[in-house]
CSV table of C-alpha atoms and ligand atoms in Angstrom, one decimal:
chain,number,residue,atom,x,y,z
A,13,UNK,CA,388.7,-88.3,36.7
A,14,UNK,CA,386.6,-85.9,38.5
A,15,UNK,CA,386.9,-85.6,42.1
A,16,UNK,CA,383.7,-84.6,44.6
A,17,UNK,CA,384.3,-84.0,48.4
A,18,UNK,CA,383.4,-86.5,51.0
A,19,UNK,CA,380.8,-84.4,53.1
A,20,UNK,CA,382.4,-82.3,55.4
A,21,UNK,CA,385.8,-84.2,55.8
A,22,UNK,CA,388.5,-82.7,53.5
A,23,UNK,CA,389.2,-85.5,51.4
A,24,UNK,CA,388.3,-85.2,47.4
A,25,UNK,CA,387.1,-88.5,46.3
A,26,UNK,CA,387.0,-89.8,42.7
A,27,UNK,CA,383.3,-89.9,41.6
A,28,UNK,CA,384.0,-93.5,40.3
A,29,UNK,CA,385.7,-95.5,43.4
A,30,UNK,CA,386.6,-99.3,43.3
A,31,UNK,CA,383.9,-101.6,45.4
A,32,UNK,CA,386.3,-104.4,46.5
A,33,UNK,CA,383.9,-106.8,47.7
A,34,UNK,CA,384.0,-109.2,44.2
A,35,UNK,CA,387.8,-109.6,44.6
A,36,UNK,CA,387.6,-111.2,48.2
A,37,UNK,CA,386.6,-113.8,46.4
A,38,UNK,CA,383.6,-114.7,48.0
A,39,UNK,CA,380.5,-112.9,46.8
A,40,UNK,CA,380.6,-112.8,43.1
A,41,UNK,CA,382.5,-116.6,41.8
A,42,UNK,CA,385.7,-117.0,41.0
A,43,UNK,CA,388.2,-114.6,40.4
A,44,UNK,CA,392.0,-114.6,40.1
A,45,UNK,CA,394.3,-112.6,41.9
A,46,UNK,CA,396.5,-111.5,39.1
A,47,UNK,CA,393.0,-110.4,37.3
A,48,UNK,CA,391.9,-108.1,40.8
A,49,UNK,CA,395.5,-106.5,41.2
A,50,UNK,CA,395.6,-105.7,37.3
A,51,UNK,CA,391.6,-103.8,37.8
A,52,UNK,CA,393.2,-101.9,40.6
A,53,UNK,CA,396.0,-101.0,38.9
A,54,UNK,CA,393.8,-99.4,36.0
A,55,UNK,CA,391.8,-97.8,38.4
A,56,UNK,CA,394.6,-96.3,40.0
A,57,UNK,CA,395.5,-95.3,36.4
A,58,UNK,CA,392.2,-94.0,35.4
A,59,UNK,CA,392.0,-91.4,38.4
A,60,UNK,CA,390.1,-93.8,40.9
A,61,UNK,CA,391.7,-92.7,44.4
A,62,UNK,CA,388.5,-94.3,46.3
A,63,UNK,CA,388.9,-97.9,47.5
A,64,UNK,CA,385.8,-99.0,49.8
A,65,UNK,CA,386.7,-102.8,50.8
A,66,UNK,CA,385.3,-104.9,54.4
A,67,UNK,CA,387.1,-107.2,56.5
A,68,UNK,CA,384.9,-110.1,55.9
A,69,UNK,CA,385.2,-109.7,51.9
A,70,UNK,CA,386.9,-113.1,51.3
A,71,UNK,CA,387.4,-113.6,54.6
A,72,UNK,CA,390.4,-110.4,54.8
A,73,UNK,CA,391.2,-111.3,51.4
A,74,UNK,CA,390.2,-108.0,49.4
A,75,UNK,CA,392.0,-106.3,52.4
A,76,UNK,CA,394.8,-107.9,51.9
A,77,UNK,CA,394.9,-107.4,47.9
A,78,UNK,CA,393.9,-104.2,48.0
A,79,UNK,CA,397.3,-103.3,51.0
A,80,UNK,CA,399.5,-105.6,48.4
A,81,UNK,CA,398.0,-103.3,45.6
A,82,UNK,CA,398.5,-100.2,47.3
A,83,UNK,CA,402.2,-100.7,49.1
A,84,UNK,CA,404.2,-97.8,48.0
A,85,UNK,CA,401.8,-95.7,46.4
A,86,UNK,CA,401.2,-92.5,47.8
A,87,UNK,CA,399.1,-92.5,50.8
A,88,UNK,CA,398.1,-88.5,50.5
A,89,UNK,CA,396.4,-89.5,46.7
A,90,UNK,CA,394.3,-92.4,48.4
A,91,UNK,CA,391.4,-92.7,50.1
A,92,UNK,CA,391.0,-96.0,52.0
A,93,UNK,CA,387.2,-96.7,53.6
A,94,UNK,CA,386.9,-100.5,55.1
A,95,UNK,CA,384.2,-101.6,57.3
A,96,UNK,CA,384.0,-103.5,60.3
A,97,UNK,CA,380.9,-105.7,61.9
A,98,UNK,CA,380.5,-109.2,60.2
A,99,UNK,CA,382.5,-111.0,62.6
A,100,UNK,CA,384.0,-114.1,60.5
A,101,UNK,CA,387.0,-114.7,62.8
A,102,UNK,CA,384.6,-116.7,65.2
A,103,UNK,CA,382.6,-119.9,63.2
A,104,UNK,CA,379.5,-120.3,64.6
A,105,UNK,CA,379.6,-122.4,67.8
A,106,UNK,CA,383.6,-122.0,68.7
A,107,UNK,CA,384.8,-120.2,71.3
A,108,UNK,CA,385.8,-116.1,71.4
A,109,UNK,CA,389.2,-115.6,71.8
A,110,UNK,CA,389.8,-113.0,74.6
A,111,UNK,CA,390.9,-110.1,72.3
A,112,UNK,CA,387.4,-110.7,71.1
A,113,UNK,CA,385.4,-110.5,73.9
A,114,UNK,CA,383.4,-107.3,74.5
A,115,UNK,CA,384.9,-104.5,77.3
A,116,UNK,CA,381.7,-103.1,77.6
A,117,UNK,CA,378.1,-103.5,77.9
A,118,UNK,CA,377.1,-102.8,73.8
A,119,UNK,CA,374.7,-105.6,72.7
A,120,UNK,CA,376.1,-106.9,69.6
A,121,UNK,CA,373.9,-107.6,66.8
A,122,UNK,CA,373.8,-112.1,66.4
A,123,UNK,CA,370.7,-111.9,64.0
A,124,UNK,CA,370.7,-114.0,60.9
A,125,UNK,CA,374.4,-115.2,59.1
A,126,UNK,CA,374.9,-113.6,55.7
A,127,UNK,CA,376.1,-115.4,52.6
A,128,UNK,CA,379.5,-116.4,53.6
A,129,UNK,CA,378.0,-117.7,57.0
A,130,UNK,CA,379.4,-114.7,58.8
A,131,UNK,CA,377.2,-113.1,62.1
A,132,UNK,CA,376.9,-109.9,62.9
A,133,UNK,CA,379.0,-108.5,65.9
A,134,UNK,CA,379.4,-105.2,66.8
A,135,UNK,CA,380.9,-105.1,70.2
A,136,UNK,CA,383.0,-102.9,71.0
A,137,UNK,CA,385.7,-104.6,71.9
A,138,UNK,CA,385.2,-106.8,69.1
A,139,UNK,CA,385.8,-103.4,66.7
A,140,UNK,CA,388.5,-102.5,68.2
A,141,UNK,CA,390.0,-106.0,67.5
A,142,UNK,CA,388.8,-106.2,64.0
A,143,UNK,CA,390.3,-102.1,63.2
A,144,UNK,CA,393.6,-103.9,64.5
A,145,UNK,CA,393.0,-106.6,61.8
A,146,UNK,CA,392.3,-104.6,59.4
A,147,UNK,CA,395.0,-102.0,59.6
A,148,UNK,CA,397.9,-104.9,59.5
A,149,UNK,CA,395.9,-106.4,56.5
A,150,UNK,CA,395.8,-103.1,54.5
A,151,UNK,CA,399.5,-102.3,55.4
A,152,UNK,CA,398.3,-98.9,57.0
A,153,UNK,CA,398.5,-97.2,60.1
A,154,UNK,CA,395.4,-95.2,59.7
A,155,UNK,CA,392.6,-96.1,57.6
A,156,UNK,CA,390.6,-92.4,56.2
A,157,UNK,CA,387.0,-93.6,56.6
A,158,UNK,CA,386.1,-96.4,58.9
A,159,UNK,CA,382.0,-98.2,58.6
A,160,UNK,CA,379.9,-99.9,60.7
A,161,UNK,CA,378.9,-102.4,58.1
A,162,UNK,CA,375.1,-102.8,58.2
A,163,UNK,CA,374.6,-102.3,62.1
A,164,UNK,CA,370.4,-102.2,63.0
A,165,UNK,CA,368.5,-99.6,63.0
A,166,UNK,CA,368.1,-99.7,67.1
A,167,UNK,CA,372.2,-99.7,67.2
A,168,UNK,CA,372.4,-96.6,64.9
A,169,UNK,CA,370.1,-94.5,67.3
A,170,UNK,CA,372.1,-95.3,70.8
A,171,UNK,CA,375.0,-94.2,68.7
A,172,UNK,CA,377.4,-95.9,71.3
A,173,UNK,CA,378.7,-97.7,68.2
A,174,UNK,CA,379.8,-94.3,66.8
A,175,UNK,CA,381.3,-93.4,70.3
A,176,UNK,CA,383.9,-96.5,70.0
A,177,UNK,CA,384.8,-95.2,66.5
A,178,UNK,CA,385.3,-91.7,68.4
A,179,UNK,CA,387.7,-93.4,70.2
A,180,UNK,CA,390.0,-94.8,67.1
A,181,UNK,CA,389.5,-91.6,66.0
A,182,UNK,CA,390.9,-89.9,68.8
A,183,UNK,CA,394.0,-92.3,69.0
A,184,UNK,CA,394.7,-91.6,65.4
A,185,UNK,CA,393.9,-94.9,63.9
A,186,UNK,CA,390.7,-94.0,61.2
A,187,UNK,CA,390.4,-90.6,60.4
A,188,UNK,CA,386.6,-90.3,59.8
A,189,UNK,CA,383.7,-92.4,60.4
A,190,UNK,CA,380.8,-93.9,58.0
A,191,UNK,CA,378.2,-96.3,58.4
A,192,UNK,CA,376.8,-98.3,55.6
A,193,UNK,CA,372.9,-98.7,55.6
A,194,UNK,CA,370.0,-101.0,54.0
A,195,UNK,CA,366.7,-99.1,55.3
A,196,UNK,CA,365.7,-95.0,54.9
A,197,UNK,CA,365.1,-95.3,58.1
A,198,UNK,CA,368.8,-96.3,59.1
A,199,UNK,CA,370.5,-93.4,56.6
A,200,UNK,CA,368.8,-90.8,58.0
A,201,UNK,CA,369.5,-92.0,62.0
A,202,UNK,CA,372.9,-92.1,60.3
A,203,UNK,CA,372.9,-88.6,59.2
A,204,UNK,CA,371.4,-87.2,62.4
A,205,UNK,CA,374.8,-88.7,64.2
A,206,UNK,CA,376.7,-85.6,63.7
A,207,UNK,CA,379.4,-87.5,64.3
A,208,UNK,CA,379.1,-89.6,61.3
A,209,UNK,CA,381.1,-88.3,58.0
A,210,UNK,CA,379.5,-90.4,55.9
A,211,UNK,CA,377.0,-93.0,54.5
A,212,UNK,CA,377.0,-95.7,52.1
A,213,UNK,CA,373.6,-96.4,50.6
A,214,UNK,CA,372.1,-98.5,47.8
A,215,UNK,CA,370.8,-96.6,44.9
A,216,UNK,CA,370.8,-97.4,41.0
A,217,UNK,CA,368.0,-97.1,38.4
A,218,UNK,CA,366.1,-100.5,39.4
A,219,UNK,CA,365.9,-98.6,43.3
A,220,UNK,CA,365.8,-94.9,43.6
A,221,UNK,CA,363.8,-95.4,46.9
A,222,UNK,CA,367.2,-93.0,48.2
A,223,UNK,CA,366.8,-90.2,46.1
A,224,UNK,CA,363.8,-89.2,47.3
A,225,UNK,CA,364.7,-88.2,51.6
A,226,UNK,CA,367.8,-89.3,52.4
A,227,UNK,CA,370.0,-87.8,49.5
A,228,UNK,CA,368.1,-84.1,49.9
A,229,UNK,CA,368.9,-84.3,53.6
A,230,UNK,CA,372.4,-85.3,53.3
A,231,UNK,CA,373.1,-82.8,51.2
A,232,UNK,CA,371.6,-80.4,53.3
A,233,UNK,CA,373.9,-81.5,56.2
A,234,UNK,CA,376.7,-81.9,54.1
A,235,UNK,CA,377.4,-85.8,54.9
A,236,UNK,CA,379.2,-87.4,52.5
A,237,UNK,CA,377.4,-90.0,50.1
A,238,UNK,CA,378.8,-93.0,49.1
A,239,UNK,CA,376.4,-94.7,46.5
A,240,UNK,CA,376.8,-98.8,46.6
A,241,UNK,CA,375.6,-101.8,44.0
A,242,UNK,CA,374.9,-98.9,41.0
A,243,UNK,CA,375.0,-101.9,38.4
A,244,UNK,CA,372.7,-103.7,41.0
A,245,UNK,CA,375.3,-106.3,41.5
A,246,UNK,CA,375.9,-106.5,37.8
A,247,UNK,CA,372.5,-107.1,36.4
A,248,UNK,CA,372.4,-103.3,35.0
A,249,UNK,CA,375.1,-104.6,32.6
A,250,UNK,CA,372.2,-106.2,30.9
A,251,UNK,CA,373.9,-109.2,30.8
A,252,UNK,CA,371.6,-111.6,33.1
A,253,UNK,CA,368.4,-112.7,31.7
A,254,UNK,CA,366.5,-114.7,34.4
A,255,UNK,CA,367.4,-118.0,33.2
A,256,UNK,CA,371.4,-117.4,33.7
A,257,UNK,CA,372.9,-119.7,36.6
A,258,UNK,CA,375.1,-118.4,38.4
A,259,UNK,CA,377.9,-120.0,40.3
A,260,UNK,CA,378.9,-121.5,43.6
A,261,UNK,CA,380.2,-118.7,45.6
A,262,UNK,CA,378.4,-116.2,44.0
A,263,UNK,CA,375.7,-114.4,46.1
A,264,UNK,CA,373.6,-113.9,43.3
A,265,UNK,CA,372.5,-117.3,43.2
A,266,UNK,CA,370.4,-116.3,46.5
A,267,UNK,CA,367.5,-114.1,43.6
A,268,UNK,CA,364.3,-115.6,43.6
A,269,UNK,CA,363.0,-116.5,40.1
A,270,UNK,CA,360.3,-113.5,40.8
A,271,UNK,CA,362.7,-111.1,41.5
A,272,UNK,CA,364.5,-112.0,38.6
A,273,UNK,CA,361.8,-111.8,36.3
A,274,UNK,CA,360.8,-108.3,37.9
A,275,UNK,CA,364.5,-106.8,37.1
A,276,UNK,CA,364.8,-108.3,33.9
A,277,UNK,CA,361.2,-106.5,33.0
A,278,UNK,CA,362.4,-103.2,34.7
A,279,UNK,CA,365.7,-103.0,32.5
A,280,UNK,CA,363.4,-103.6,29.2
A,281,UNK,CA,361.7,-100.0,29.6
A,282,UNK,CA,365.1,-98.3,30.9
A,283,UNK,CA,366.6,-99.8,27.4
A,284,UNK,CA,363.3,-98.7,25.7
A,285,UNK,CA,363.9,-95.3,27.2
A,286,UNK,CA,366.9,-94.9,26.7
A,287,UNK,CA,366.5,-95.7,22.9
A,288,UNK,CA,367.8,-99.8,22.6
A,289,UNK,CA,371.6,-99.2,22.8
A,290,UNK,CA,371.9,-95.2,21.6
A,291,UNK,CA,373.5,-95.4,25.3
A,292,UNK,CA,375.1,-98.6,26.9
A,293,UNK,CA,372.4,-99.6,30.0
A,294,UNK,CA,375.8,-99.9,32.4
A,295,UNK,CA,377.3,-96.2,30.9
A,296,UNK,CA,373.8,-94.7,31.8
A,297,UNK,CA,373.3,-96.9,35.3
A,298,UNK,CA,376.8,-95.3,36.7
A,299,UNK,CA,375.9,-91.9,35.1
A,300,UNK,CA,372.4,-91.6,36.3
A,301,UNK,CA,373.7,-92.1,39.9
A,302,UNK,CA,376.3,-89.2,39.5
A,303,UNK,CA,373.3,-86.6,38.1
A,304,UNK,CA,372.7,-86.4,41.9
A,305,UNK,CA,375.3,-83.7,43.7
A,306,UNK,CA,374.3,-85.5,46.9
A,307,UNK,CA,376.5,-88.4,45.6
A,308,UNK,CA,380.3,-88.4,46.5
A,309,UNK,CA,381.2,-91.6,44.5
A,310,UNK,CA,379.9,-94.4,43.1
A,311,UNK,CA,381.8,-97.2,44.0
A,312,UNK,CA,381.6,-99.5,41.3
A,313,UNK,CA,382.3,-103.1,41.7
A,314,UNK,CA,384.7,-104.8,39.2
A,315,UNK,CA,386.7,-107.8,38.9
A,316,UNK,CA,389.1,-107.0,35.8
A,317,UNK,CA,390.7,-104.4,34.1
A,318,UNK,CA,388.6,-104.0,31.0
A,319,UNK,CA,385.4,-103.8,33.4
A,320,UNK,CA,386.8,-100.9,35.7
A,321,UNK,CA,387.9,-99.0,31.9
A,322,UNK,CA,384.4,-99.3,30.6
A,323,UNK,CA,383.0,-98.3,34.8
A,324,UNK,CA,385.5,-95.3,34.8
A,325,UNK,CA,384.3,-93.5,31.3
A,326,UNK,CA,381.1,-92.8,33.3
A,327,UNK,CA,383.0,-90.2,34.7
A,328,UNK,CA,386.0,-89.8,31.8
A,329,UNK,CA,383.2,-89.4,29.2
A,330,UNK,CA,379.8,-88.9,30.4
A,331,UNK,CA,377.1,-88.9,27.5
A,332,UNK,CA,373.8,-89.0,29.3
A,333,UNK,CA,371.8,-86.1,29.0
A,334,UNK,CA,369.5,-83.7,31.2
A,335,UNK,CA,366.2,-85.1,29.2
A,336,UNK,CA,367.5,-88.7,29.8
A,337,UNK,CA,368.2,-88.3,33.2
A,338,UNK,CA,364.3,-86.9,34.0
A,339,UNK,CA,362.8,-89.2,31.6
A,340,UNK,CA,364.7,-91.9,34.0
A,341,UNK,CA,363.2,-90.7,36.9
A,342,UNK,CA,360.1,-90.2,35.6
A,343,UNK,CA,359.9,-94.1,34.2
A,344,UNK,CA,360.7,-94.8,37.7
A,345,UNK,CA,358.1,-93.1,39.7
A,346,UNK,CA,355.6,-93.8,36.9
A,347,UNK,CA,355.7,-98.0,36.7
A,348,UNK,CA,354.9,-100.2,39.2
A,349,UNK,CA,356.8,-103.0,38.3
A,350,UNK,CA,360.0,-100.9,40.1
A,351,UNK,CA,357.6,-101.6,43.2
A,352,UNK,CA,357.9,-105.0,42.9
A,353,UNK,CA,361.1,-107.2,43.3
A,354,UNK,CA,362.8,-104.7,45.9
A,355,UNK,CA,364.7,-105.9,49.2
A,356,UNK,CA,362.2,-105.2,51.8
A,357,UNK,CA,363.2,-102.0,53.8
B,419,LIG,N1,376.5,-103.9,52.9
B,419,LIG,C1,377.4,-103.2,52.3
B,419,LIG,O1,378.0,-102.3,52.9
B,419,LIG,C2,377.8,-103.5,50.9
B,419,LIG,C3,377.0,-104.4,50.1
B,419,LIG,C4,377.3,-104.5,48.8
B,419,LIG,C5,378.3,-103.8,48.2
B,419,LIG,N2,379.1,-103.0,49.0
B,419,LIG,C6,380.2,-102.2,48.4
B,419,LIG,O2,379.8,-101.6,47.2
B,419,LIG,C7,380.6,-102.1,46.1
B,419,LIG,C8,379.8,-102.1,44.8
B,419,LIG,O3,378.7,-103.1,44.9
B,419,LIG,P1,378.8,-104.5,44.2
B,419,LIG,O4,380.2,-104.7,43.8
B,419,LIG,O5,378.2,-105.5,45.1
B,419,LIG,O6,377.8,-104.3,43.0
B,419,LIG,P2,377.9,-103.5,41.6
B,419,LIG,O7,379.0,-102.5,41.6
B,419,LIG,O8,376.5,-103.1,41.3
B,419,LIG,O9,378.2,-104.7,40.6
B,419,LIG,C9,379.5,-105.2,40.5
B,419,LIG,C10,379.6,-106.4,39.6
B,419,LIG,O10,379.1,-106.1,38.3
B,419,LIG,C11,379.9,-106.7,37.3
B,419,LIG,N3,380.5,-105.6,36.5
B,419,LIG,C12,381.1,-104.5,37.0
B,419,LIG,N4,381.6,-103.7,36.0
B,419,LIG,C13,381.2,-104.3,34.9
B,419,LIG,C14,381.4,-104.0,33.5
B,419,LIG,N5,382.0,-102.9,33.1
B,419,LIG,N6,380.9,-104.9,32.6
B,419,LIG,C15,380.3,-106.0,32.9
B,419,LIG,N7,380.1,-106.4,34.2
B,419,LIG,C16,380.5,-105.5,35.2
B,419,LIG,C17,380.9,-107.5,38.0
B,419,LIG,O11,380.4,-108.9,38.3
B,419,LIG,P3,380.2,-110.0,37.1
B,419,LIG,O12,381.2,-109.7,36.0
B,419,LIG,O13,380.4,-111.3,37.9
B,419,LIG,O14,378.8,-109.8,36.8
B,419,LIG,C18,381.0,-106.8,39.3
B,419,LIG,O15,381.5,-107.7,40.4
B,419,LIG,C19,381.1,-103.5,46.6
B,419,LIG,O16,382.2,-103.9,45.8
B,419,LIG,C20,381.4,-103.1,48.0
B,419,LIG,O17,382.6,-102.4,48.1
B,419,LIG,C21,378.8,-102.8,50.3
């Protein structure tokens, strides 16, 4: 497995790291534990040294798989990254326990609850809480790169949020810090935070809104680039015309029928372009988002061992060529229909 560095921090990152979010057990249907810890174990196998999970994946669950997972393997070979920010210790309407309750004046973020009815909360003593959390869950006394998962826009800009990470960096509990971003807008506040090591970002082949500003200026700052939902959640497997259902628990089941239709019309040309299975659509997806040197690693989501095998050759093995990679790009910028069906940023 090939390793890229993380922006200016000195760890050397596998370009293919493990997204631990479907293994929580929350997001993506069901899954087994025996399945997750068998993926990780051929990750770890393959080369993959780069495990991004988040407290509120299943609720601490992938956090506390992936520390099971990782007890007694050698902490210098690993990089853990974990995120912090979707409070789901506090159901809506109960009361905040006092180790909870904010020690300063940082407005947290209550907006709209995501998927697993979490709400946003970025308080800073409320971090500081959920680091605590976290560390015990992953078995660790430091974790390597610690996110602000999905703060606002307005947030990223006062960069007080970054300040409290500052502090867990100085007492020697994370060892660099990262925020994970939806908009443009919110990467490159990110990147101007010189404090900030790294970002995580969405970009795949359905969405190369990224490649366009924000990976150029990262690189030219030298922040490090993790790249997010590269299979866009799966569907650049191929496998999900419009009409599959998906199941309870699984976030997917959120799509609107247009935005299905759109991404289902969008993979036709990239198959078309690609040639109709001369490449597999999920071999080029993961490899497309590597052509860029901005990238760090492509954290690729994966529930059992024979998906993280097939995820890793992207690296192992790549196939896709020069001529592919611009006709990709060009396809891209060319059709509208990859205007259409995109999470509003
Ligand atoms: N806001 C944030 O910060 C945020 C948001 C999203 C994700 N993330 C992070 O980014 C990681 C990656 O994103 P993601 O997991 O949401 O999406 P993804 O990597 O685009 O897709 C992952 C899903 O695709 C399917 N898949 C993966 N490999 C496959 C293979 N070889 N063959 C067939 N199907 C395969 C699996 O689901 P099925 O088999 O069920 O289709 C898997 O759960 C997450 O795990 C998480 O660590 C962060």
């Amino acid at each position: 497995m090939k390793e890229r560095r993380l922006g200016k921090t000195d760890l050397h990152v596998s370009e293919i790291g493990f997204g631990c979010w479907a293994i929580g057990g929350n997001a993506y249907g069901p899954v087994r534990d025996k399945d997750s810890l068998e993926a990780l174990a051929a990750a770890w196998d393959s080369g993959v040294n780069f495990f991004d999970t988040a407290d509120t994946y299943g609720e601490g669950h992938s956090e506390e798989l992936l520390g099971k997972f990782l007890k007694g393997k050698s902490r210098d070979r690993l990089t853990l990254a974990t995120k912090c920010g979707w409070d789901f210790y506090l159901p809506a309407g109960k009361q905040v326990l006092p180790s909870q309750k904010s020690d300063s004046s940082l407005p947290g973020s209550p907006g709209k609850l995501n998927h697993a009815g979490h709400r946003k909360n970025f308080d800073a003593g409320y971090i500081r809480f959920a680091c605590e959390q976290s560390l015990k869950r992953l078995g660790t006394d430091v974790i390597d790169l610690f996110q602000l998962h999905n703060p606002s826009l307005e947030l990223i800009q006062k960069g007080d949020l970054v300040s409290v990470l500052g502090g867990l960096k100085k007492e020697g509990k994370i060892r660099f810090i990262g925020i994970s971003v939806h908009t443009e807008a919110e990467a490159l506040a990110a990147i101007e935070d010189l404090r900030v090591q790294a970002i995580q970002i969405i970009f795949n082949l359905l969405d190369q809104r990224m490649a366009e500003r924000i990976l150029p200026e990262a690189e030219k700052r030298d922040v490090g680039v993790i790249v997010r939902e590269a299979l866009a959640s799966g569907l650049l497997t191929g496998k999900y015309a419009p009409s599959h259902e998906f199941p309870k628990d699984d976030h997917r089941r959120r799509w609107v029928p247009e935005k299905r239709e759109a991404d289902w019309q969008k993979i036709q040309l990239i198959q078309k372009t690609l040639g109709f299975g001369s490449l597999p659509l999920l071999k080029a997806a993961l490899e497309f988002t590597l052509a860029f040197g901005a990238v760090s690693t492509v954290i690729a989501g994966a529930k059992t061992p024979a998906q993280v095998l097939e995820n890793v050759a992207a690296s192992l093995r790549p196939a896709l060529n020069p001529e592919d990679i611009e006709r990709l790009k060009e396809l891209y910028g060319r059709e509208e229909i990859f205007r259409k069906g995109l999470n509003p940023r």
